[in-house]
Coordinates of C-alpha atoms and ligand atoms in Angstrom, one line a residue:
M18 CA 83.6 -25.8 -9.9
K19 CA 80.0 -26.4 -9.0
D20 CA 78.1 -29.4 -10.3
F21 CA 75.8 -28.1 -12.9
T22 CA 73.6 -31.2 -12.6
N23 CA 72.0 -30.2 -9.3
D24 CA 73.8 -27.4 -7.5
P25 CA 72.0 -24.1 -7.1
L26 CA 73.3 -21.9 -9.9
R27 CA 73.5 -18.3 -10.9
I28 CA 74.0 -17.6 -14.5
A29 CA 74.3 -14.4 -16.6
V30 CA 72.8 -13.9 -20.0
I31 CA 74.4 -11.1 -22.0
G32 CA 72.3 -9.8 -24.9
A33 CA 68.6 -9.8 -24.2
G34 CA 67.4 -10.1 -27.8
I35 CA 65.6 -13.0 -29.4
M36 CA 68.0 -15.7 -28.2
G37 CA 69.0 -14.2 -24.8
R38 CA 65.4 -13.9 -23.6
G39 CA 64.6 -17.4 -24.8
I40 CA 67.6 -18.8 -22.9
A41 CA 66.6 -16.8 -19.8
Q42 CA 63.1 -18.2 -20.0
V43 CA 64.2 -21.8 -20.1
A44 CA 66.7 -21.2 -17.3
A45 CA 64.2 -19.4 -15.0
S46 CA 61.6 -22.2 -15.7
A47 CA 64.2 -24.7 -14.4
G48 CA 64.6 -22.6 -11.2
I49 CA 68.0 -21.3 -12.1
H50 CA 68.8 -17.7 -11.2
V51 CA 69.4 -15.6 -14.3
V52 CA 70.8 -12.1 -14.5
L53 CA 70.0 -10.4 -17.8
H54 CA 72.3 -7.7 -19.2
D55 CA 72.2 -5.8 -22.5
L56 CA 73.8 -2.6 -23.8
D57 CA 70.3 -1.3 -24.2
E58 CA 68.4 -1.2 -20.9
T59 CA 65.0 -1.0 -22.6
V60 CA 65.8 -4.3 -24.2
V61 CA 66.4 -5.9 -20.8
N62 CA 63.2 -4.5 -19.5
D63 CA 61.3 -5.8 -22.5
A64 CA 63.0 -9.2 -22.1
V65 CA 62.0 -9.5 -18.4
A66 CA 58.4 -8.6 -19.3
F67 CA 58.5 -11.1 -22.1
V68 CA 59.7 -13.9 -19.9
H69 CA 57.0 -13.1 -17.3
K70 CA 54.4 -13.1 -20.1
M71 CA 55.6 -16.5 -21.4
L72 CA 55.5 -18.0 -17.9
D73 CA 51.9 -16.7 -17.4
R74 CA 50.9 -18.1 -20.7
A75 CA 52.3 -21.5 -19.7
V76 CA 50.1 -21.4 -16.6
E77 CA 47.0 -20.4 -18.7
K78 CA 47.7 -23.3 -21.0
G79 CA 48.1 -25.7 -18.1
R80 CA 51.7 -26.5 -19.0
M81 CA 53.1 -25.1 -15.7
S82 CA 51.8 -24.6 -12.2
A83 CA 51.2 -21.1 -10.9
E84 CA 53.7 -21.7 -8.1
K85 CA 56.4 -22.7 -10.6
A86 CA 55.8 -19.7 -12.8
E87 CA 56.0 -17.4 -9.8
A88 CA 59.3 -19.1 -8.7
G89 CA 60.6 -18.7 -12.3
K90 CA 59.7 -15.0 -12.3
S91 CA 61.6 -14.5 -9.0
C92 CA 64.7 -16.2 -10.6
I93 CA 65.0 -13.3 -13.2
S94 CA 66.9 -10.2 -12.3
R95 CA 68.5 -7.5 -14.4
S96 CA 71.8 -5.7 -14.4
S97 CA 73.0 -2.5 -16.2
D98 CA 76.6 -3.0 -15.3
L99 CA 78.9 -6.0 -16.2
V100 CA 80.5 -5.7 -12.7
D101 CA 77.2 -7.0 -11.2
L102 CA 78.1 -10.4 -12.8
S103 CA 81.1 -11.1 -10.6
G104 CA 79.5 -13.9 -8.7
V105 CA 77.9 -16.0 -11.5
D106 CA 78.9 -19.6 -12.3
L107 CA 78.2 -19.2 -16.0
V108 CA 77.9 -16.4 -18.6
I109 CA 76.0 -17.1 -21.8
E110 CA 76.7 -14.5 -24.4
A111 CA 74.0 -13.9 -27.0
I112 CA 75.1 -10.5 -28.4
V113 CA 75.6 -9.2 -31.9
E114 CA 77.3 -11.7 -34.3
N115 CA 80.6 -9.9 -34.5
I116 CA 84.0 -11.5 -33.6
E117 CA 85.7 -8.3 -32.4
V118 CA 82.8 -7.4 -30.2
K119 CA 82.5 -10.9 -28.7
Q120 CA 86.3 -11.1 -28.1
S121 CA 86.4 -7.8 -26.3
L122 CA 83.3 -8.8 -24.2
F123 CA 85.0 -12.0 -23.1
K124 CA 88.2 -10.2 -22.3
A125 CA 86.3 -7.7 -20.2
L126 CA 84.4 -10.6 -18.5
E127 CA 87.6 -12.3 -17.4
E128 CA 88.5 -9.2 -15.3
I129 CA 85.1 -9.5 -13.5
V130 CA 84.1 -13.1 -13.0
S131 CA 85.9 -15.8 -11.0
D132 CA 88.4 -18.1 -12.6
E133 CA 85.9 -20.9 -12.1
C134 CA 83.2 -19.2 -14.1
I135 CA 82.4 -20.8 -17.5
L136 CA 82.1 -18.4 -20.5
A137 CA 79.8 -19.7 -23.2
T138 CA 78.9 -18.2 -26.6
N139 CA 75.7 -18.7 -28.4
T140 CA 77.3 -17.8 -31.7
S141 CA 75.7 -19.6 -34.7
S142 CA 78.5 -19.1 -37.2
L143 CA 81.8 -17.7 -35.6
S144 CA 84.6 -20.0 -34.6
V145 CA 84.4 -20.6 -30.8
T146 CA 88.2 -21.0 -30.9
A147 CA 88.4 -17.4 -32.3
V148 CA 86.0 -16.1 -29.6
A149 CA 88.3 -17.6 -26.9
A150 CA 91.5 -16.5 -28.6
N151 CA 92.2 -13.5 -26.4
C152 CA 91.1 -15.1 -23.1
R153 CA 93.5 -15.8 -20.3
H154 CA 91.8 -19.0 -19.6
P155 CA 90.5 -20.3 -22.9
Q156 CA 89.8 -23.7 -21.4
R157 CA 86.7 -22.3 -19.7
V158 CA 85.3 -21.0 -23.0
A159 CA 82.8 -23.1 -25.0
G160 CA 80.0 -22.8 -27.6
F161 CA 76.5 -23.2 -26.2
H162 CA 74.4 -23.0 -29.3
F163 CA 70.6 -22.8 -28.8
F164 CA 68.1 -22.8 -31.6
N165 CA 65.3 -20.4 -32.2
P166 CA 62.7 -20.4 -30.6
V167 CA 64.7 -21.6 -27.6
P168 CA 61.8 -23.1 -25.5
L169 CA 60.5 -25.2 -28.5
M170 CA 63.8 -26.2 -30.1
K171 CA 65.0 -28.8 -27.7
L172 CA 68.5 -29.2 -29.1
V173 CA 71.7 -27.5 -27.8
E174 CA 75.1 -27.9 -29.5
V175 CA 77.8 -27.9 -26.8
I176 CA 80.8 -26.9 -28.8
S177 CA 84.4 -27.6 -27.7
A178 CA 87.0 -25.2 -29.0
I179 CA 90.6 -26.3 -29.3
R180 CA 91.4 -25.5 -25.7
T181 CA 88.0 -26.1 -24.0
S182 CA 88.4 -28.4 -21.1
D183 CA 86.4 -31.7 -21.0
E184 CA 84.9 -30.6 -17.6
V185 CA 83.5 -27.4 -19.0
A186 CA 81.9 -29.3 -21.9
A187 CA 80.5 -31.9 -19.5
Q188 CA 79.0 -29.2 -17.2
L189 CA 77.3 -27.6 -20.1
Q190 CA 76.0 -30.9 -21.2
A191 CA 74.5 -31.5 -17.7
L192 CA 73.0 -28.0 -17.7
T193 CA 71.3 -28.6 -21.0
R194 CA 69.6 -31.7 -19.6
R195 CA 68.6 -29.7 -16.5
L196 CA 66.9 -27.2 -18.8
G197 CA 64.9 -30.0 -20.4
H198 CA 66.8 -29.9 -23.6
T199 CA 69.0 -32.4 -25.4
P200 CA 72.7 -31.8 -25.8
V201 CA 74.9 -32.9 -28.7
M202 CA 78.7 -32.6 -28.2
V203 CA 80.4 -31.0 -31.1
D204 CA 83.9 -30.1 -32.1
D205 CA 84.4 -26.5 -33.1
S206 CA 84.2 -26.5 -36.9
P207 CA 82.5 -24.5 -39.7
G208 CA 78.7 -24.7 -39.3
F209 CA 79.2 -26.8 -36.1
L210 CA 77.0 -29.9 -36.5
V211 CA 73.5 -29.0 -37.5
N212 CA 74.3 -26.2 -40.0
H213 CA 76.9 -28.5 -41.6
S214 CA 74.8 -31.6 -41.8
G215 CA 71.8 -29.5 -43.1
R216 CA 73.8 -28.4 -46.2
G217 CA 73.0 -31.5 -48.2
L218 CA 69.3 -31.1 -48.5
I219 CA 69.7 -27.5 -49.6
T220 CA 72.7 -27.6 -51.9
E221 CA 71.6 -30.8 -53.7
G222 CA 68.1 -29.5 -54.1
L223 CA 69.5 -26.3 -55.6
R224 CA 71.8 -28.4 -57.8
I225 CA 68.7 -30.1 -59.4
L226 CA 67.2 -26.7 -60.1
H227 CA 70.5 -25.5 -61.5
E228 CA 70.6 -28.4 -63.9
N229 CA 67.1 -27.6 -65.0
I230 CA 65.9 -31.1 -64.2
T231 CA 62.5 -30.0 -62.8
G232 CA 60.9 -27.2 -60.7
V233 CA 60.9 -26.5 -57.0
Q234 CA 57.4 -28.0 -56.4
A235 CA 58.4 -31.4 -57.7
V236 CA 61.6 -31.5 -55.7
D237 CA 59.7 -30.6 -52.5
A238 CA 56.9 -33.0 -53.2
V239 CA 59.3 -35.9 -53.8
M240 CA 61.2 -35.2 -50.5
R241 CA 57.9 -35.2 -48.6
D242 CA 56.2 -38.1 -50.3
C243 CA 59.1 -40.5 -51.0
L244 CA 61.4 -39.7 -48.0
G245 CA 59.0 -38.5 -45.4
F246 CA 60.6 -35.0 -44.9
R247 CA 58.3 -32.4 -43.4
M248 CA 59.5 -29.9 -45.9
G249 CA 61.5 -30.0 -49.1
P250 CA 64.6 -27.8 -49.6
F251 CA 62.7 -24.9 -51.2
E252 CA 59.9 -24.8 -48.6
L253 CA 62.6 -24.9 -45.9
M254 CA 64.6 -22.1 -47.5
D255 CA 61.5 -20.0 -47.9
L256 CA 60.7 -20.5 -44.2
T257 CA 64.2 -19.8 -42.9
G258 CA 64.8 -16.9 -45.4
L259 CA 67.5 -16.7 -48.0
D260 CA 69.1 -13.9 -46.0
V261 CA 70.0 -16.5 -43.4
T262 CA 70.5 -19.6 -45.7
F263 CA 72.7 -18.1 -48.4
P264 CA 75.3 -16.5 -46.1
A265 CA 75.4 -19.7 -44.0
S266 CA 75.9 -21.8 -47.2
E267 CA 78.7 -19.6 -48.4
Q268 CA 80.3 -19.5 -45.0
V269 CA 80.4 -23.3 -44.5
Y270 CA 81.7 -23.7 -48.0
N271 CA 84.5 -21.1 -47.7
Q272 CA 85.5 -22.0 -44.2
Y273 CA 86.0 -25.6 -45.4
F274 CA 88.3 -24.1 -48.1
Q275 CA 85.8 -24.7 -51.0
E276 CA 84.9 -28.3 -50.0
P277 CA 82.9 -29.5 -53.1
R278 CA 80.5 -31.6 -51.0
V279 CA 78.9 -28.4 -49.6
R280 CA 79.3 -26.1 -52.6
P281 CA 76.4 -23.7 -53.1
T282 CA 74.9 -22.9 -56.5
P283 CA 75.0 -19.5 -58.2
L284 CA 71.2 -19.2 -58.5
Q285 CA 71.0 -19.0 -54.7
R286 CA 73.1 -15.9 -54.7
R287 CA 71.1 -14.4 -57.6
R288 CA 67.8 -14.9 -55.7
Y289 CA 69.3 -13.5 -52.5
I290 CA 70.5 -10.3 -54.3
A291 CA 67.1 -9.9 -55.9
G292 CA 65.5 -10.0 -52.4
L293 CA 63.5 -13.1 -53.1
L294 CA 64.0 -14.2 -49.5
G295 CA 61.0 -16.3 -48.8
R296 CA 57.9 -16.0 -46.7
K297 CA 59.2 -12.8 -45.1
T298 CA 59.2 -11.0 -48.5
N299 CA 56.1 -12.8 -49.8
E300 CA 58.2 -14.2 -52.5
G301 CA 61.0 -16.8 -52.5
F302 CA 61.0 -20.0 -54.4
Y303 CA 57.2 -19.8 -54.0
R304 CA 54.9 -16.8 -53.9
Y305 CA 52.8 -16.1 -50.8
E306 CA 49.4 -14.4 -50.6
D307 CA 48.2 -13.6 -47.1
G308 CA 50.9 -15.9 -45.8
K309 CA 49.7 -18.8 -47.9
K310 CA 51.9 -20.5 -50.3
I311 CA 50.7 -20.4 -53.9
V312 CA 50.9 -23.9 -55.3
K313 CA 50.5 -24.7 -59.0
E314 CA 48.3 -27.6 -59.7
E315 CA 50.4 -30.6 -60.9
M316 CA 50.0 -31.6 -64.5
S317 CA 47.6 -34.5 -64.7
A318 CA 48.8 -37.6 -66.5
P319 CA 47.7 -38.2 -70.1
D320 CA 44.9 -40.8 -70.4
I321 CA 46.2 -43.2 -73.0
A322 CA 44.8 -46.7 -73.4
P323 CA 47.7 -49.1 -72.8
S324 CA 49.0 -50.5 -76.0
S325 CA 52.6 -51.5 -75.2
A326 CA 53.9 -54.1 -72.8
F327 CA 56.4 -53.0 -70.2
W328 CA 59.7 -54.7 -69.8
I329 CA 61.4 -54.0 -66.4
S330 CA 65.2 -54.1 -66.0
R331 CA 66.4 -56.9 -63.8
D332 CA 69.6 -55.0 -62.8
N333 CA 68.2 -54.8 -59.3
E334 CA 65.7 -57.6 -58.4
E335 CA 64.1 -55.8 -55.4
L336 CA 63.6 -52.5 -57.3
S337 CA 62.4 -54.4 -60.4
E338 CA 59.7 -56.2 -58.3
K339 CA 58.4 -52.9 -56.9
V340 CA 57.9 -51.5 -60.4
V341 CA 56.3 -54.8 -61.7
T342 CA 53.8 -54.7 -58.8
I343 CA 52.8 -51.1 -59.6
L344 CA 52.4 -51.8 -63.3
R345 CA 50.4 -54.9 -62.6
Q346 CA 48.1 -52.8 -60.4
A347 CA 47.8 -50.4 -63.3
G348 CA 46.7 -53.4 -65.5
V349 CA 49.4 -53.2 -68.1
E350 CA 51.0 -56.2 -69.7
I351 CA 54.5 -57.1 -68.4
D352 CA 57.0 -58.3 -71.0
E353 CA 58.9 -61.1 -69.2
S354 CA 61.4 -61.8 -72.0
E355 CA 65.1 -61.8 -71.5
S356 CA 65.5 -58.4 -73.2
P357 CA 62.7 -56.0 -74.3
R358 CA 60.5 -57.1 -77.2
K359 CA 60.5 -54.8 -80.2
N360 CA 57.4 -52.8 -79.2
S361 CA 57.7 -53.0 -75.5
I362 CA 58.6 -50.0 -73.3
A363 CA 61.7 -50.6 -71.3
V364 CA 61.9 -49.4 -67.7
A365 CA 65.3 -48.9 -66.0
T366 CA 65.6 -48.6 -62.2
P367 CA 69.1 -47.2 -61.9
L368 CA 70.9 -46.2 -58.7
G369 CA 72.7 -42.9 -59.1
L370 CA 72.8 -43.1 -62.9
D371 CA 70.8 -41.1 -65.3
A372 CA 68.6 -42.8 -67.9
S373 CA 71.1 -42.2 -70.7
T374 CA 73.9 -44.1 -68.9
A375 CA 71.5 -46.9 -67.8
I376 CA 70.4 -47.2 -71.5
V377 CA 74.0 -47.6 -72.7
D378 CA 75.1 -49.9 -69.8
E379 CA 72.1 -52.2 -70.2
N380 CA 72.0 -52.0 -74.0
L381 CA 68.3 -50.8 -74.0
P382 CA 66.5 -49.2 -76.9
A383 CA 67.0 -45.5 -76.3
Q384 CA 63.8 -44.2 -77.9
R385 CA 61.7 -46.7 -76.0
T386 CA 63.3 -46.5 -72.5
V387 CA 62.3 -44.6 -69.4
A388 CA 63.7 -44.8 -65.9
V389 CA 61.8 -45.0 -62.6
D390 CA 63.2 -44.3 -59.1
A391 CA 62.1 -47.3 -57.2
L392 CA 64.4 -47.0 -54.2
F393 CA 62.2 -45.2 -51.6
N394 CA 58.5 -45.0 -50.7
L395 CA 56.3 -45.4 -53.8
D396 CA 52.9 -45.4 -52.1
K397 CA 52.1 -41.8 -53.1
R398 CA 54.4 -40.6 -55.8
I399 CA 56.6 -42.1 -58.6
V400 CA 59.4 -40.2 -60.3
L401 CA 59.6 -41.0 -64.0
M402 CA 62.7 -39.9 -66.0
A403 CA 63.4 -39.9 -69.7
S404 CA 66.6 -39.7 -71.7
P405 CA 67.0 -37.1 -74.4
A406 CA 66.4 -39.9 -77.0
T407 CA 63.1 -41.2 -75.4
T408 CA 60.1 -40.2 -77.6
S409 CA 57.3 -38.2 -76.1
E410 CA 54.8 -41.0 -77.1
V411 CA 56.8 -43.4 -74.9
I412 CA 57.0 -40.9 -72.0
N413 CA 53.3 -40.3 -72.2
E414 CA 52.4 -43.9 -72.3
A415 CA 54.6 -44.7 -69.3
W416 CA 53.3 -41.7 -67.4
S417 CA 49.7 -42.7 -68.1
A418 CA 50.4 -46.4 -67.1
L419 CA 52.1 -45.4 -63.8
A420 CA 49.3 -42.9 -62.9
R421 CA 46.7 -45.6 -63.5
S422 CA 48.1 -47.3 -60.3
G423 CA 46.6 -44.4 -58.4
R424 CA 49.9 -42.6 -57.7
T425 CA 51.0 -39.1 -58.6
V426 CA 53.8 -39.2 -61.2
S427 CA 56.5 -36.5 -61.4
V428 CA 58.1 -36.5 -64.8
I429 CA 61.6 -35.1 -64.8
K430 CA 64.5 -34.6 -67.2
D431 CA 67.4 -36.9 -67.2
S432 CA 69.3 -36.7 -63.9
G433 CA 71.9 -38.8 -62.2
G434 CA 70.1 -40.2 -59.2
F435 CA 66.7 -38.7 -60.0
I436 CA 65.7 -36.4 -57.1
A437 CA 65.4 -38.4 -53.9
Q438 CA 68.4 -40.7 -54.5
R439 CA 70.9 -37.8 -55.0
I440 CA 69.6 -35.7 -52.2
A441 CA 69.5 -38.6 -49.7
A442 CA 72.9 -39.8 -50.7
T443 CA 74.3 -36.3 -50.3
I444 CA 72.8 -36.0 -46.9
V445 CA 74.1 -39.4 -45.8
N446 CA 77.6 -38.7 -47.3
I447 CA 78.0 -35.3 -45.5
A448 CA 76.9 -36.9 -42.2
C449 CA 79.4 -39.7 -42.7
D450 CA 82.2 -37.2 -43.2
I451 CA 81.1 -35.4 -40.1
A452 CA 81.6 -38.7 -38.3
Q453 CA 84.9 -39.3 -40.1
Q454 CA 86.2 -35.9 -39.0
G455 CA 85.2 -36.6 -35.4
I456 CA 83.1 -33.5 -35.3
A457 CA 80.4 -35.4 -33.4
R458 CA 79.5 -38.9 -32.4
P459 CA 77.3 -40.8 -34.8
E460 CA 74.3 -40.9 -32.4
D461 CA 74.7 -37.1 -31.9
I462 CA 74.8 -36.5 -35.6
D463 CA 71.4 -38.2 -35.9
T464 CA 70.0 -36.5 -32.9
G465 CA 71.1 -33.1 -34.2
A466 CA 69.3 -33.7 -37.5
R467 CA 66.1 -34.9 -35.9
L468 CA 65.8 -32.2 -33.3
G469 CA 67.6 -29.3 -35.1
L470 CA 66.4 -29.9 -38.6
A471 CA 63.2 -31.9 -38.0
Y472 CA 64.3 -34.7 -40.3
P473 CA 62.2 -37.8 -40.0
Q474 CA 65.2 -39.8 -39.1
G475 CA 68.9 -39.1 -38.6
P476 CA 71.1 -39.2 -41.8
L477 CA 73.1 -42.2 -40.6
A478 CA 69.9 -44.1 -39.8
L479 CA 68.6 -43.1 -43.3
G480 CA 71.8 -44.5 -44.7
D481 CA 71.3 -47.7 -42.8
A482 CA 67.7 -48.0 -43.8
T483 CA 68.6 -47.4 -47.5
G484 CA 71.6 -49.8 -47.2
A485 CA 75.1 -48.3 -46.9
G486 CA 76.2 -50.3 -50.0
R487 CA 73.4 -48.7 -52.1
V488 CA 74.3 -45.3 -50.9
L489 CA 77.9 -46.0 -51.9
T490 CA 76.7 -47.2 -55.3
I491 CA 74.6 -44.0 -55.8
L492 CA 77.5 -41.7 -55.0
E493 CA 80.0 -43.6 -57.2
N494 CA 77.5 -43.5 -60.1
L495 CA 76.8 -39.8 -59.5
Q496 CA 80.5 -39.2 -59.7
R497 CA 80.6 -41.2 -62.9
V498 CA 77.8 -39.2 -64.5
Y499 CA 78.9 -35.7 -63.3
G500 CA 82.7 -36.2 -62.7
D501 CA 82.2 -33.9 -59.7
P502 CA 84.2 -34.5 -56.5
R503 CA 81.1 -33.3 -54.5
Y504 CA 79.9 -36.9 -54.8
R505 CA 83.1 -38.6 -53.7
P506 CA 82.1 -41.0 -51.0
S507 CA 83.4 -40.4 -47.5
P508 CA 85.8 -43.1 -46.2
W509 CA 83.4 -43.6 -43.3
L510 CA 80.7 -44.7 -45.6
R511 CA 83.0 -46.7 -47.9
R512 CA 84.5 -48.8 -45.1
R513 CA 81.2 -49.6 -43.4
A514 CA 79.5 -50.4 -46.8
Q515 CA 82.4 -52.7 -47.7
L516 CA 82.3 -54.5 -44.4
G517 CA 78.5 -54.6 -44.2
L518 CA 78.4 -52.5 -41.0
S519 CA 75.9 -50.0 -39.7
L520 CA 76.9 -46.4 -40.4
L521 CA 76.5 -45.8 -36.6
T522 CA 79.4 -48.2 -35.9
T523 CA 82.4 -46.4 -34.4
E524 CA 86.0 -47.6 -34.4
Ligands
NAI601 P1 69.3 -9.8 -31.3 O1 69.7 -8.8 -32.2 O2 67.9 -10.2 -31.2 O3 69.9 -9.5 -29.8 C1 71.2 -9.1 -29.6 C2 71.2 -8.2 -28.4 O4 72.6 -8.0 -28.0 C3 70.7 -6.8 -28.7 O5 69.6 -6.6 -27.7 C4 71.8 -5.9 -28.5 O6 71.5 -4.7 -27.9 C5 72.7 -6.7 -27.6 N1 74.1 -6.3 -27.6 C6 74.9 -6.1 -28.7 N2 76.2 -5.9 -28.4 C7 76.2 -6.0 -27.0 C8 77.3 -5.9 -26.1 N3 78.5 -5.6 -26.5 N4 77.0 -6.1 -24.8 C9 75.7 -6.3 -24.4 N5 74.7 -6.4 -25.2 C10 75.0 -6.3 -26.6 O7 70.2 -11.1 -31.8 P2 69.8 -12.7 -31.6 O8 69.1 -13.2 -32.8 O9 69.3 -12.9 -30.3 O10 71.3 -13.3 -31.7 C11 72.2 -13.2 -30.7 C12 73.3 -14.3 -30.9 O11 72.8 -15.6 -31.0 C13 74.2 -14.1 -32.1 O12 75.5 -14.5 -31.9 C14 73.5 -15.0 -33.1 O13 74.3 -15.4 -34.1 C15 73.1 -16.2 -32.2 N6 72.0 -17.0 -32.6 C16 70.9 -16.5 -33.2 C17 69.9 -17.3 -33.6 C18 68.6 -16.8 -34.2 O14 67.9 -17.5 -34.8 N7 68.3 -15.5 -34.1 C19 70.0 -18.8 -33.5 C20 71.2 -19.2 -32.8 C21 72.2 -18.4 -32.4

């Protein structure tokens, strides 16, 4: 077998649609000879013209020299007959997402290419093991999963099916680097790495909506302001389109035999059936006019002169101090007594619990208690939560006081783990279980989320920054509030939290 790191290579790309042409573009840009083939010859012609145009554009923008672009163009050729592909070192299949069609293509290819040739599939949702099932040499079949748009999305999942040889996976890893992309090594499993680890943000965001805790705008704003995400779950689903996200959610869930951690929510199906797909239909979780998202103005805080003192729970000293600092900035009186004075407003700072449970656990006055999520970044936004017993006067006074510190306040109904805590803990927990199952190495799990999902940091790094012990507490408390096995902590998380180790520690 050739060394894919440096040797001159000839590769074939079958299927010259969106993905095939993107893969051909990055390969030709790296000086690798590419033969493009498609059932439809006009598509191949379009694809070649497209790659030429993209290379010219790269020269215009000063990103590529004219010589390199010309060399790239001369690397691209076309074929209308599979037999022309007999001499290639690698075939990358990017045809229609249908298992029977892919299986019969791979069977036909084995009659044409040499025994050394690697057969790779760009499938985004089918089992690579199933694609390889009818092959005579399944050890040379692997998943080679690029993301759209290929030149910009620098991540490639190299997926090993049950019989894929280590050498084949290593060669594809080397080729990925040669293309200027970053490989992550993944075991063939539902959703592979990125689609699996991306479930948490979406399913838990939807869960919050399903429980009627607050609206889409507040959830998205909290994920941006408090956790530094580029987009919240609803903005992301609107961008991707529910026609992609919903089937992917259902598939990962069912292929894991109804694993509760990745369970979708009925309202996702309802919106999908109604055609509220997102930006592409001008209406999804948001409405769009001329491509612009319509955002409702956030309710401004009531302006109430402070009359009550605020007593802050000392259940967690660090969180308590954060809230005290904010309330002092707001100029309100802090009640420093052991337990809240009769007319004070009590503020709980629970981890994973709802306000109601915190009230009972800490024996706080239900009508005069609110809860604040003090775990993440509070510079811009604070989430304020009330129990069903909290009076509206108390909610408004707390809201007004917190807003006086200059921050935006999102007021939500009672929720185990507010918004950010439960979404972050779900993301970390799913990533931990991916590590536990050996689907990918911890560093690759984080790389996949940063490059494939544009997360500000990998989920395991997020878990470490939050504190594995705290993430464990949040999940255990979520399970206590909801009794739902979706929150059961992964053993990977539990062990590292108990031993005080980083979530990136392997055995
Ligand atoms: P596409 O519809 O743009 O292109 C598919 C092309 O394959 C078409 O031009 C079609 O004529 C051709 N084709 C179909 N059957 C063929 C056959 N038997 N032999 C030769 N050519 C055949 O599809 P797209 O989006 O490029 O997807 C291709 C593959 O990549 C699918 O497996 C998809 O799941 C996967 N993928 C797609 C991503 C996306 O965002 N579009 C992202 C990652 C993977």
